Amino acid sequence: MLDGVASSEPEVSDGLKSFGAVLKALREEAGLTQEEFAPQVRYSVHAVAKLEQGKRFPSVRFIERAGVVLQAPRVLKAAARHLTRRQGLASWFVQWAGIEEEAISLYAYECRAIPGLLQPEAYARAVFLSSLPPLTDEQLERQVEARLERQRVLSEKQNVAFSFIIEQALLERRTGGDEVTGILIDHLLQRTELRNVQLQIMPMRQDDHAGLDGPMYLAESPENQWFGYFEGQQGSALITGSKDTSALLQRYGKMRSQALSHEATVGLLKQMRGAL
């Protein structure tokens, strides 16, 4: 799941590892270090390392840029071709991960748990500890590490507009206890200071609510195409049709008008922190 109890990054598969090995071999053959290669494809060194390790799904734009820089477009496309044919839940997630990586706008509405991009370590750990079937200690640490790594996008992509709407009930629930909730609120207040992050709380009492169908995630591509994503108990779906994404955008826009403003949200968070 994106923000629930499963991994926040694609599982390392043989296909991803093979693509990463091909990418690394081509980069080394071109005589480039990761530090030299990264700016040429407009990715961070960290992202390039993850791609070469098979821990990140390559986007179409990355494959195209890397193919040009390494003068091997056909080789890279051939190495990535079978990745796009993956079916089922894993395919839905890795496609979304690629879209999220390239997005110029990211919106999220959550009524189940604080969005993964906003979770401090203590809260993320509490969420994963509630996982059923239970996680092993090794799995727990891996999940927490992946969640925290994913949050780098907030600081690395300062020109991406992030918008989050969360239900007040998520804070009132006090997942992990009062101490964890205090850490969470402090963390959210820090995030609200970022220029590219807007956080809004949906109040407990709201006569008119456009998000009754559940959580939603929206991303705008560099080509200004919108994609949607949602998850349920045992499944998820990527939404690409313009009619369906338009409906989600309408609902999200309505919720923005129904939720507390960014400034009022900061005030409520401070009030809730003082009451702990």
mmCIF file of C-alpha atoms in Angstrom:
data_model
loop_
_atom_site.group_PDB
_atom_site.id
_atom_site.type_symbol
_atom_site.label_atom_id
_atom_site.label_comp_id
_atom_site.label_asym_id
_atom_site.label_seq_id
_atom_site.Cartn_x
_atom_site.Cartn_y
_atom_site.Cartn_z
ATOM 1 C CA MET A 1 0.000 0.000 0.000
ATOM 2 C CA LEU A 2 1.024 3.577 -0.596
ATOM 3 C CA ASP A 3 0.368 4.849 2.917
ATOM 4 C CA GLY A 4 -0.905 1.872 4.846
ATOM 5 C CA VAL A 5 1.041 -1.097 6.097
ATOM 6 C CA ALA A 6 2.753 -2.452 3.002
ATOM 7 C CA SER A 7 5.915 -1.295 1.265
ATOM 8 C CA SER A 8 6.054 2.243 -0.079
ATOM 9 C CA GLU A 9 8.454 1.285 -2.866
ATOM 10 C CA PRO A 10 8.348 -1.463 -5.494
ATOM 11 C CA GLU A 11 9.670 -4.815 -4.335
ATOM 12 C CA VAL A 12 13.078 -5.706 -5.748
ATOM 13 C CA SER A 13 12.289 -8.120 -8.581
ATOM 14 C CA ASP A 14 14.560 -10.000 -10.974
ATOM 15 C CA GLY A 15 13.333 -7.755 -13.778
ATOM 16 C CA LEU A 16 14.179 -4.542 -11.947
ATOM 17 C CA LYS A 17 17.567 -5.910 -10.891
ATOM 18 C CA SER A 18 18.322 -6.889 -14.488
ATOM 19 C CA PHE A 19 17.404 -3.440 -15.770
ATOM 20 C CA GLY A 20 19.567 -1.884 -13.064
ATOM 21 C CA ALA A 21 22.515 -4.062 -14.007
ATOM 22 C CA VAL A 22 22.182 -3.100 -17.681
ATOM 23 C CA LEU A 23 21.947 0.590 -16.758
ATOM 24 C CA LYS A 24 25.039 0.402 -14.564
ATOM 25 C CA ALA A 25 27.044 -1.464 -17.221
ATOM 26 C CA LEU A 26 26.136 1.112 -19.884
ATOM 27 C CA ARG A 27 26.988 3.999 -17.567
ATOM 28 C CA GLU A 28 30.383 2.516 -16.709
ATOM 29 C CA GLU A 29 31.032 1.716 -20.379
ATOM 30 C CA ALA A 30 30.401 5.412 -21.116
ATOM 31 C CA GLY A 31 33.010 6.310 -18.504
ATOM 32 C CA LEU A 32 30.552 8.182 -16.278
ATOM 33 C CA THR A 33 30.258 8.112 -12.504
ATOM 34 C CA GLN A 34 26.829 8.299 -10.901
ATOM 35 C CA GLU A 35 27.628 11.884 -9.911
ATOM 36 C CA GLU A 36 28.399 12.774 -13.549
ATOM 37 C CA PHE A 37 25.494 10.821 -15.016
ATOM 38 C CA ALA A 38 22.738 12.051 -12.670
ATOM 39 C CA PRO A 39 22.564 15.720 -13.746
ATOM 40 C CA GLN A 40 22.600 14.735 -17.419
ATOM 41 C CA VAL A 41 19.365 12.757 -16.973
ATOM 42 C CA ARG A 42 18.013 15.318 -14.474
ATOM 43 C CA TYR A 43 17.791 12.835 -11.605
ATOM 44 C CA SER A 44 19.438 12.895 -8.189
ATOM 45 C CA VAL A 45 22.455 10.678 -7.499
ATOM 46 C CA HIS A 46 20.320 8.918 -4.891
ATOM 47 C CA ALA A 47 17.641 8.115 -7.508
ATOM 48 C CA VAL A 48 20.221 6.796 -9.984
ATOM 49 C CA ALA A 49 21.675 4.536 -7.286
ATOM 50 C CA LYS A 50 18.209 3.157 -6.499
ATOM 51 C CA LEU A 51 17.573 2.469 -10.197
ATOM 52 C CA GLU A 52 20.859 0.623 -10.571
ATOM 53 C CA GLN A 53 20.097 -1.422 -7.451
ATOM 54 C CA GLY A 54 16.709 -2.418 -8.877
ATOM 55 C CA LYS A 55 14.871 -0.644 -6.061
ATOM 56 C CA ARG A 56 13.064 1.948 -8.161
ATOM 57 C CA PHE A 57 10.868 1.542 -11.219
ATOM 58 C CA PRO A 58 12.240 3.499 -14.224
ATOM 59 C CA SER A 59 9.893 6.038 -15.737
ATOM 60 C CA VAL A 60 9.496 6.391 -19.493
ATOM 61 C CA ARG A 61 11.177 9.820 -19.357
ATOM 62 C CA PHE A 62 14.196 8.405 -17.515
ATOM 63 C CA ILE A 63 14.589 5.594 -20.059
ATOM 64 C CA GLU A 64 14.459 8.097 -22.917
ATOM 65 C CA ARG A 65 16.952 10.506 -21.316
ATOM 66 C CA ALA A 66 19.355 7.753 -20.256
ATOM 67 C CA GLY A 67 19.195 6.192 -23.715
ATOM 68 C CA VAL A 68 20.301 9.455 -25.307
ATOM 69 C CA VAL A 69 23.066 10.160 -22.768
ATOM 70 C CA LEU A 70 24.433 6.601 -22.935
ATOM 71 C CA GLN A 71 23.887 6.351 -26.706
ATOM 72 C CA ALA A 72 22.016 3.091 -26.242
ATOM 73 C CA PRO A 73 18.276 3.861 -26.553
ATOM 74 C CA ARG A 74 17.381 0.485 -28.067
ATOM 75 C CA VAL A 75 19.272 -1.449 -25.407
ATOM 76 C CA LEU A 76 17.596 0.360 -22.523
ATOM 77 C CA LYS A 77 14.129 0.134 -24.072
ATOM 78 C CA ALA A 78 14.637 -3.601 -24.614
ATOM 79 C CA ALA A 79 15.785 -4.022 -21.000
ATOM 80 C CA ALA A 80 12.686 -2.170 -19.743
ATOM 81 C CA ARG A 81 10.142 -3.630 -22.149
ATOM 82 C CA HIS A 82 9.097 -6.601 -19.998
ATOM 83 C CA LEU A 83 8.737 -4.383 -16.919
ATOM 84 C CA THR A 84 5.731 -2.651 -18.456
ATOM 85 C CA ARG A 85 4.002 -6.007 -18.951
ATOM 86 C CA ARG A 86 3.714 -6.836 -15.265
ATOM 87 C CA GLN A 87 0.109 -7.482 -14.269
ATOM 88 C CA GLY A 88 -1.943 -7.089 -11.093
ATOM 89 C CA LEU A 89 -1.349 -5.149 -7.912
ATOM 90 C CA ALA A 90 2.420 -4.852 -8.234
ATOM 91 C CA SER A 91 2.012 -3.401 -11.719
ATOM 92 C CA TRP A 92 -0.451 -0.803 -10.497
ATOM 93 C CA PHE A 93 1.910 0.320 -7.781
ATOM 94 C CA VAL A 94 5.098 0.488 -9.842
ATOM 95 C CA GLN A 95 3.293 2.457 -12.535
ATOM 96 C CA TRP A 96 2.128 4.938 -9.910
ATOM 97 C CA ALA A 97 5.646 5.122 -8.452
ATOM 98 C CA GLY A 98 6.955 6.139 -11.871
ATOM 99 C CA ILE A 99 4.228 8.747 -12.284
ATOM 100 C CA GLU A 100 4.875 10.109 -8.793
ATOM 101 C CA GLU A 101 8.602 10.380 -9.531
ATOM 102 C CA GLU A 102 7.952 12.669 -12.523
ATOM 103 C CA ALA A 103 4.933 14.587 -11.214
ATOM 104 C CA ILE A 104 4.837 18.374 -11.114
ATOM 105 C CA SER A 105 1.788 18.379 -8.801
ATOM 106 C CA LEU A 106 0.804 15.789 -6.174
ATOM 107 C CA TYR A 107 -2.473 15.813 -4.254
ATOM 108 C CA ALA A 108 -3.577 13.433 -1.501
ATOM 109 C CA TYR A 109 -6.719 12.987 0.576
ATOM 110 C CA GLU A 110 -6.598 10.499 3.452
ATOM 111 C CA CYS A 111 -9.156 9.338 5.991
ATOM 112 C CA ARG A 112 -7.369 6.145 7.140
ATOM 113 C CA ALA A 113 -3.845 7.168 8.135
ATOM 114 C CA ILE A 114 -1.576 10.197 7.771
ATOM 115 C CA PRO A 115 -0.172 10.210 4.193
ATOM 116 C CA GLY A 116 3.161 8.412 4.003
ATOM 117 C CA LEU A 117 4.996 11.523 2.794
ATOM 118 C CA LEU A 118 4.056 13.258 6.057
ATOM 119 C CA GLN A 119 4.738 10.478 8.562
ATOM 120 C CA PRO A 120 7.551 10.912 11.120
ATOM 121 C CA GLU A 121 9.458 7.749 11.994
ATOM 122 C CA ALA A 122 7.619 7.174 15.294
ATOM 123 C CA TYR A 123 4.203 7.325 13.593
ATOM 124 C CA ALA A 124 5.302 5.157 10.649
ATOM 125 C CA ARG A 125 6.616 2.571 13.097
ATOM 126 C CA ALA A 126 3.299 2.581 14.979
ATOM 127 C CA VAL A 127 1.407 2.064 11.716
ATOM 128 C CA PHE A 128 3.581 -0.871 10.658
ATOM 129 C CA LEU A 129 3.369 -2.427 14.133
ATOM 130 C CA SER A 130 -0.399 -2.681 13.618
ATOM 131 C CA SER A 131 0.068 -4.708 10.432
ATOM 132 C CA LEU A 132 -1.714 -8.049 10.179
ATOM 133 C CA PRO A 133 -0.317 -10.594 9.534
ATOM 134 C CA PRO A 134 2.445 -9.241 11.804
ATOM 135 C CA LEU A 135 5.763 -8.164 10.284
ATOM 136 C CA THR A 136 9.087 -9.620 11.354
ATOM 137 C CA ASP A 137 11.620 -7.234 12.931
ATOM 138 C CA GLU A 138 13.545 -7.221 9.647
ATOM 139 C CA GLN A 139 10.431 -6.466 7.613
ATOM 140 C CA LEU A 140 9.431 -3.706 10.013
ATOM 141 C CA GLU A 141 12.788 -1.959 9.749
ATOM 142 C CA ARG A 142 12.781 -2.284 5.965
ATOM 143 C CA GLN A 143 9.288 -0.788 5.726
ATOM 144 C CA VAL A 144 10.148 2.139 7.997
ATOM 145 C CA GLU A 145 13.358 2.838 6.069
ATOM 146 C CA ALA A 146 11.500 2.769 2.734
ATOM 147 C CA ARG A 147 8.845 5.141 4.079
ATOM 148 C CA LEU A 148 11.426 7.665 5.272
ATOM 149 C CA GLU A 149 13.441 7.437 2.026
ATOM 150 C CA ARG A 150 10.342 8.188 -0.004
ATOM 151 C CA GLN A 151 9.878 11.459 1.878
ATOM 152 C CA ARG A 152 13.031 12.887 0.275
ATOM 153 C CA VAL A 153 10.802 14.014 -2.588
ATOM 154 C CA LEU A 154 9.419 16.836 -0.415
ATOM 155 C CA SER A 155 12.808 18.485 -0.009
ATOM 156 C CA GLU A 156 14.370 17.427 -3.325
ATOM 157 C CA LYS A 157 11.474 18.635 -5.496
ATOM 158 C CA GLN A 158 10.962 22.191 -4.326
ATOM 159 C CA ASN A 159 9.176 23.170 -7.547
ATOM 160 C CA VAL A 160 6.528 20.445 -7.152
ATOM 161 C CA ALA A 161 3.231 21.565 -5.609
ATOM 162 C CA PHE A 162 2.118 19.218 -2.810
ATOM 163 C CA SER A 163 -1.386 19.374 -1.382
ATOM 164 C CA PHE A 164 -2.623 17.207 1.486
ATOM 165 C CA ILE A 165 -6.088 16.983 3.005
ATOM 166 C CA ILE A 166 -6.377 14.833 6.120
ATOM 167 C CA GLU A 167 -9.273 14.109 8.412
ATOM 168 C CA GLN A 168 -9.109 15.590 11.896
ATOM 169 C CA ALA A 169 -10.092 12.146 13.193
ATOM 170 C CA LEU A 170 -6.637 10.830 12.219
ATOM 171 C CA LEU A 171 -5.097 13.102 14.840
ATOM 172 C CA GLU A 172 -7.830 12.574 17.406
ATOM 173 C CA ARG A 173 -7.295 8.812 17.137
ATOM 174 C CA ARG A 174 -3.776 9.248 18.608
ATOM 175 C CA THR A 175 -2.232 6.261 16.823
ATOM 176 C CA GLY A 176 0.759 5.103 18.860
ATOM 177 C CA GLY A 177 -0.313 7.070 21.934
ATOM 178 C CA ASP A 178 0.025 10.658 23.129
ATOM 179 C CA GLU A 179 3.814 10.805 22.751
ATOM 180 C CA VAL A 180 3.732 9.641 19.125
ATOM 181 C CA THR A 181 0.856 12.030 18.407
ATOM 182 C CA GLY A 182 2.904 14.909 19.799
ATOM 183 C CA ILE A 183 5.822 13.951 17.559
ATOM 184 C CA LEU A 184 3.421 13.711 14.611
ATOM 185 C CA ILE A 185 1.926 17.164 15.185
ATOM 186 C CA ASP A 186 5.371 18.741 15.556
ATOM 187 C CA HIS A 187 6.413 17.052 12.308
ATOM 188 C CA LEU A 188 3.306 18.288 10.473
ATOM 189 C CA LEU A 189 3.930 21.828 11.695
ATOM 190 C CA GLN A 190 7.474 21.631 10.317
ATOM 191 C CA ARG A 191 6.155 20.423 6.959
ATOM 192 C CA THR A 192 3.685 23.315 6.763
ATOM 193 C CA GLU A 193 6.673 25.677 6.719
ATOM 194 C CA LEU A 194 7.780 24.329 3.318
ATOM 195 C CA ARG A 195 6.786 26.731 0.523
ATOM 196 C CA ASN A 196 5.607 23.949 -1.783
ATOM 197 C CA VAL A 197 3.479 22.087 0.782
ATOM 198 C CA GLN A 198 -0.133 22.919 1.603
ATOM 199 C CA LEU A 199 -1.815 21.013 4.425
ATOM 200 C CA GLN A 200 -5.519 21.226 5.228
ATOM 201 C CA ILE A 201 -7.495 19.458 7.929
ATOM 202 C CA MET A 202 -11.040 18.348 7.260
ATOM 203 C CA PRO A 203 -12.923 19.141 10.487
ATOM 204 C CA MET A 204 -14.727 16.463 12.477
ATOM 205 C CA ARG A 205 -18.094 18.070 11.794
ATOM 206 C CA GLN A 206 -18.750 18.732 8.131
ATOM 207 C CA ASP A 207 -22.293 18.735 6.764
ATOM 208 C CA ASP A 208 -21.158 18.594 3.131
ATOM 209 C CA HIS A 209 -18.197 16.329 2.318
ATOM 210 C CA ALA A 210 -17.036 15.547 -1.247
ATOM 211 C CA GLY A 211 -14.687 12.755 -0.164
ATOM 212 C CA LEU A 212 -17.143 10.188 1.116
ATOM 213 C CA ASP A 213 -16.022 7.667 -1.522
ATOM 214 C CA GLY A 214 -12.676 7.337 0.259
ATOM 215 C CA PRO A 215 -8.986 8.231 -0.097
ATOM 216 C CA MET A 216 -7.564 9.491 -3.367
ATOM 217 C CA TYR A 217 -4.187 10.406 -4.826
ATOM 218 C CA LEU A 218 -3.717 12.618 -7.874
ATOM 219 C CA ALA A 219 -0.602 13.437 -9.895
ATOM 220 C CA GLU A 220 0.012 15.824 -12.788
ATOM 221 C CA SER A 221 2.649 14.772 -15.317
ATOM 222 C CA PRO A 222 5.123 17.171 -16.989
ATOM 223 C CA GLU A 223 2.824 16.956 -20.035
ATOM 224 C CA ASN A 224 -0.044 18.196 -17.817
ATOM 225 C CA GLN A 225 -1.887 14.880 -17.881
ATOM 226 C CA TRP A 226 -3.595 13.893 -14.644
ATOM 227 C CA PHE A 227 -3.551 10.410 -13.115
ATOM 228 C CA GLY A 228 -5.420 9.053 -10.110
ATOM 229 C CA TYR A 229 -4.683 6.243 -7.694
ATOM 230 C CA PHE A 230 -6.598 4.590 -4.864
ATOM 231 C CA GLU A 231 -6.356 1.528 -2.664
ATOM 232 C CA GLY A 232 -8.644 -0.807 -0.761
ATOM 233 C CA GLN A 233 -8.160 -3.678 1.638
ATOM 234 C CA GLN A 234 -6.541 -6.061 -0.834
ATOM 235 C CA GLY A 235 -6.184 -4.147 -4.048
ATOM 236 C CA SER A 236 -5.482 -0.869 -5.799
ATOM 237 C CA ALA A 237 -6.078 0.806 -9.139
ATOM 238 C CA LEU A 238 -4.424 3.355 -11.393
ATOM 239 C CA ILE A 239 -6.879 5.760 -13.052
ATOM 240 C CA THR A 240 -5.855 7.187 -16.414
ATOM 241 C CA GLY A 241 -9.122 8.050 -18.201
ATOM 242 C CA SER A 242 -9.701 11.794 -18.533
ATOM 243 C CA LYS A 243 -13.372 11.503 -17.523
ATOM 244 C CA ASP A 244 -12.526 9.638 -14.313
ATOM 245 C CA THR A 245 -9.568 11.850 -13.370
ATOM 246 C CA SER A 246 -11.751 14.900 -13.998
ATOM 247 C CA ALA A 247 -14.275 13.553 -11.483
ATOM 248 C CA LEU A 248 -11.532 13.070 -8.894
ATOM 249 C CA LEU A 249 -10.180 16.576 -9.500
ATOM 250 C CA GLN A 250 -13.661 18.029 -9.031
ATOM 251 C CA ARG A 251 -14.053 16.187 -5.734
ATOM 252 C CA TYR A 252 -10.614 17.211 -4.534
ATOM 253 C CA GLY A 253 -11.246 20.829 -5.461
ATOM 254 C CA LYS A 254 -14.523 20.775 -3.546
ATOM 255 C CA MET A 255 -12.809 19.282 -0.488
ATOM 256 C CA ARG A 256 -10.229 22.063 -0.574
ATOM 257 C CA SER A 257 -13.059 24.549 -0.133
ATOM 258 C CA GLN A 258 -14.656 22.450 2.626
ATOM 259 C CA ALA A 259 -11.500 21.820 4.686
ATOM 260 C CA LEU A 260 -9.847 24.327 6.990
ATOM 261 C CA SER A 261 -7.474 26.746 5.276
ATOM 262 C CA HIS A 262 -3.729 26.181 5.544
ATOM 263 C CA GLU A 263 -3.482 28.939 8.143
ATOM 264 C CA ALA A 264 -6.446 27.634 10.164
ATOM 265 C CA THR A 265 -4.956 24.153 9.992
ATOM 266 C CA VAL A 266 -1.695 25.403 11.508
ATOM 267 C CA GLY A 267 -3.707 27.066 14.286
ATOM 268 C CA LEU A 268 -5.635 23.879 15.028
ATOM 269 C CA LEU A 269 -2.458 21.800 15.067
ATOM 270 C CA LYS A 270 -0.899 24.160 17.614
ATOM 271 C CA GLN A 271 -4.065 24.004 19.703
ATOM 272 C CA MET A 272 -4.094 20.202 19.600
ATOM 273 C CA ARG A 273 -0.396 20.099 20.502
ATOM 274 C CA GLY A 274 -0.962 22.255 23.516
ATOM 275 C CA ALA A 275 -3.825 20.044 24.685
ATOM 276 C CA LEU A 276 -1.684 16.880 24.803
#
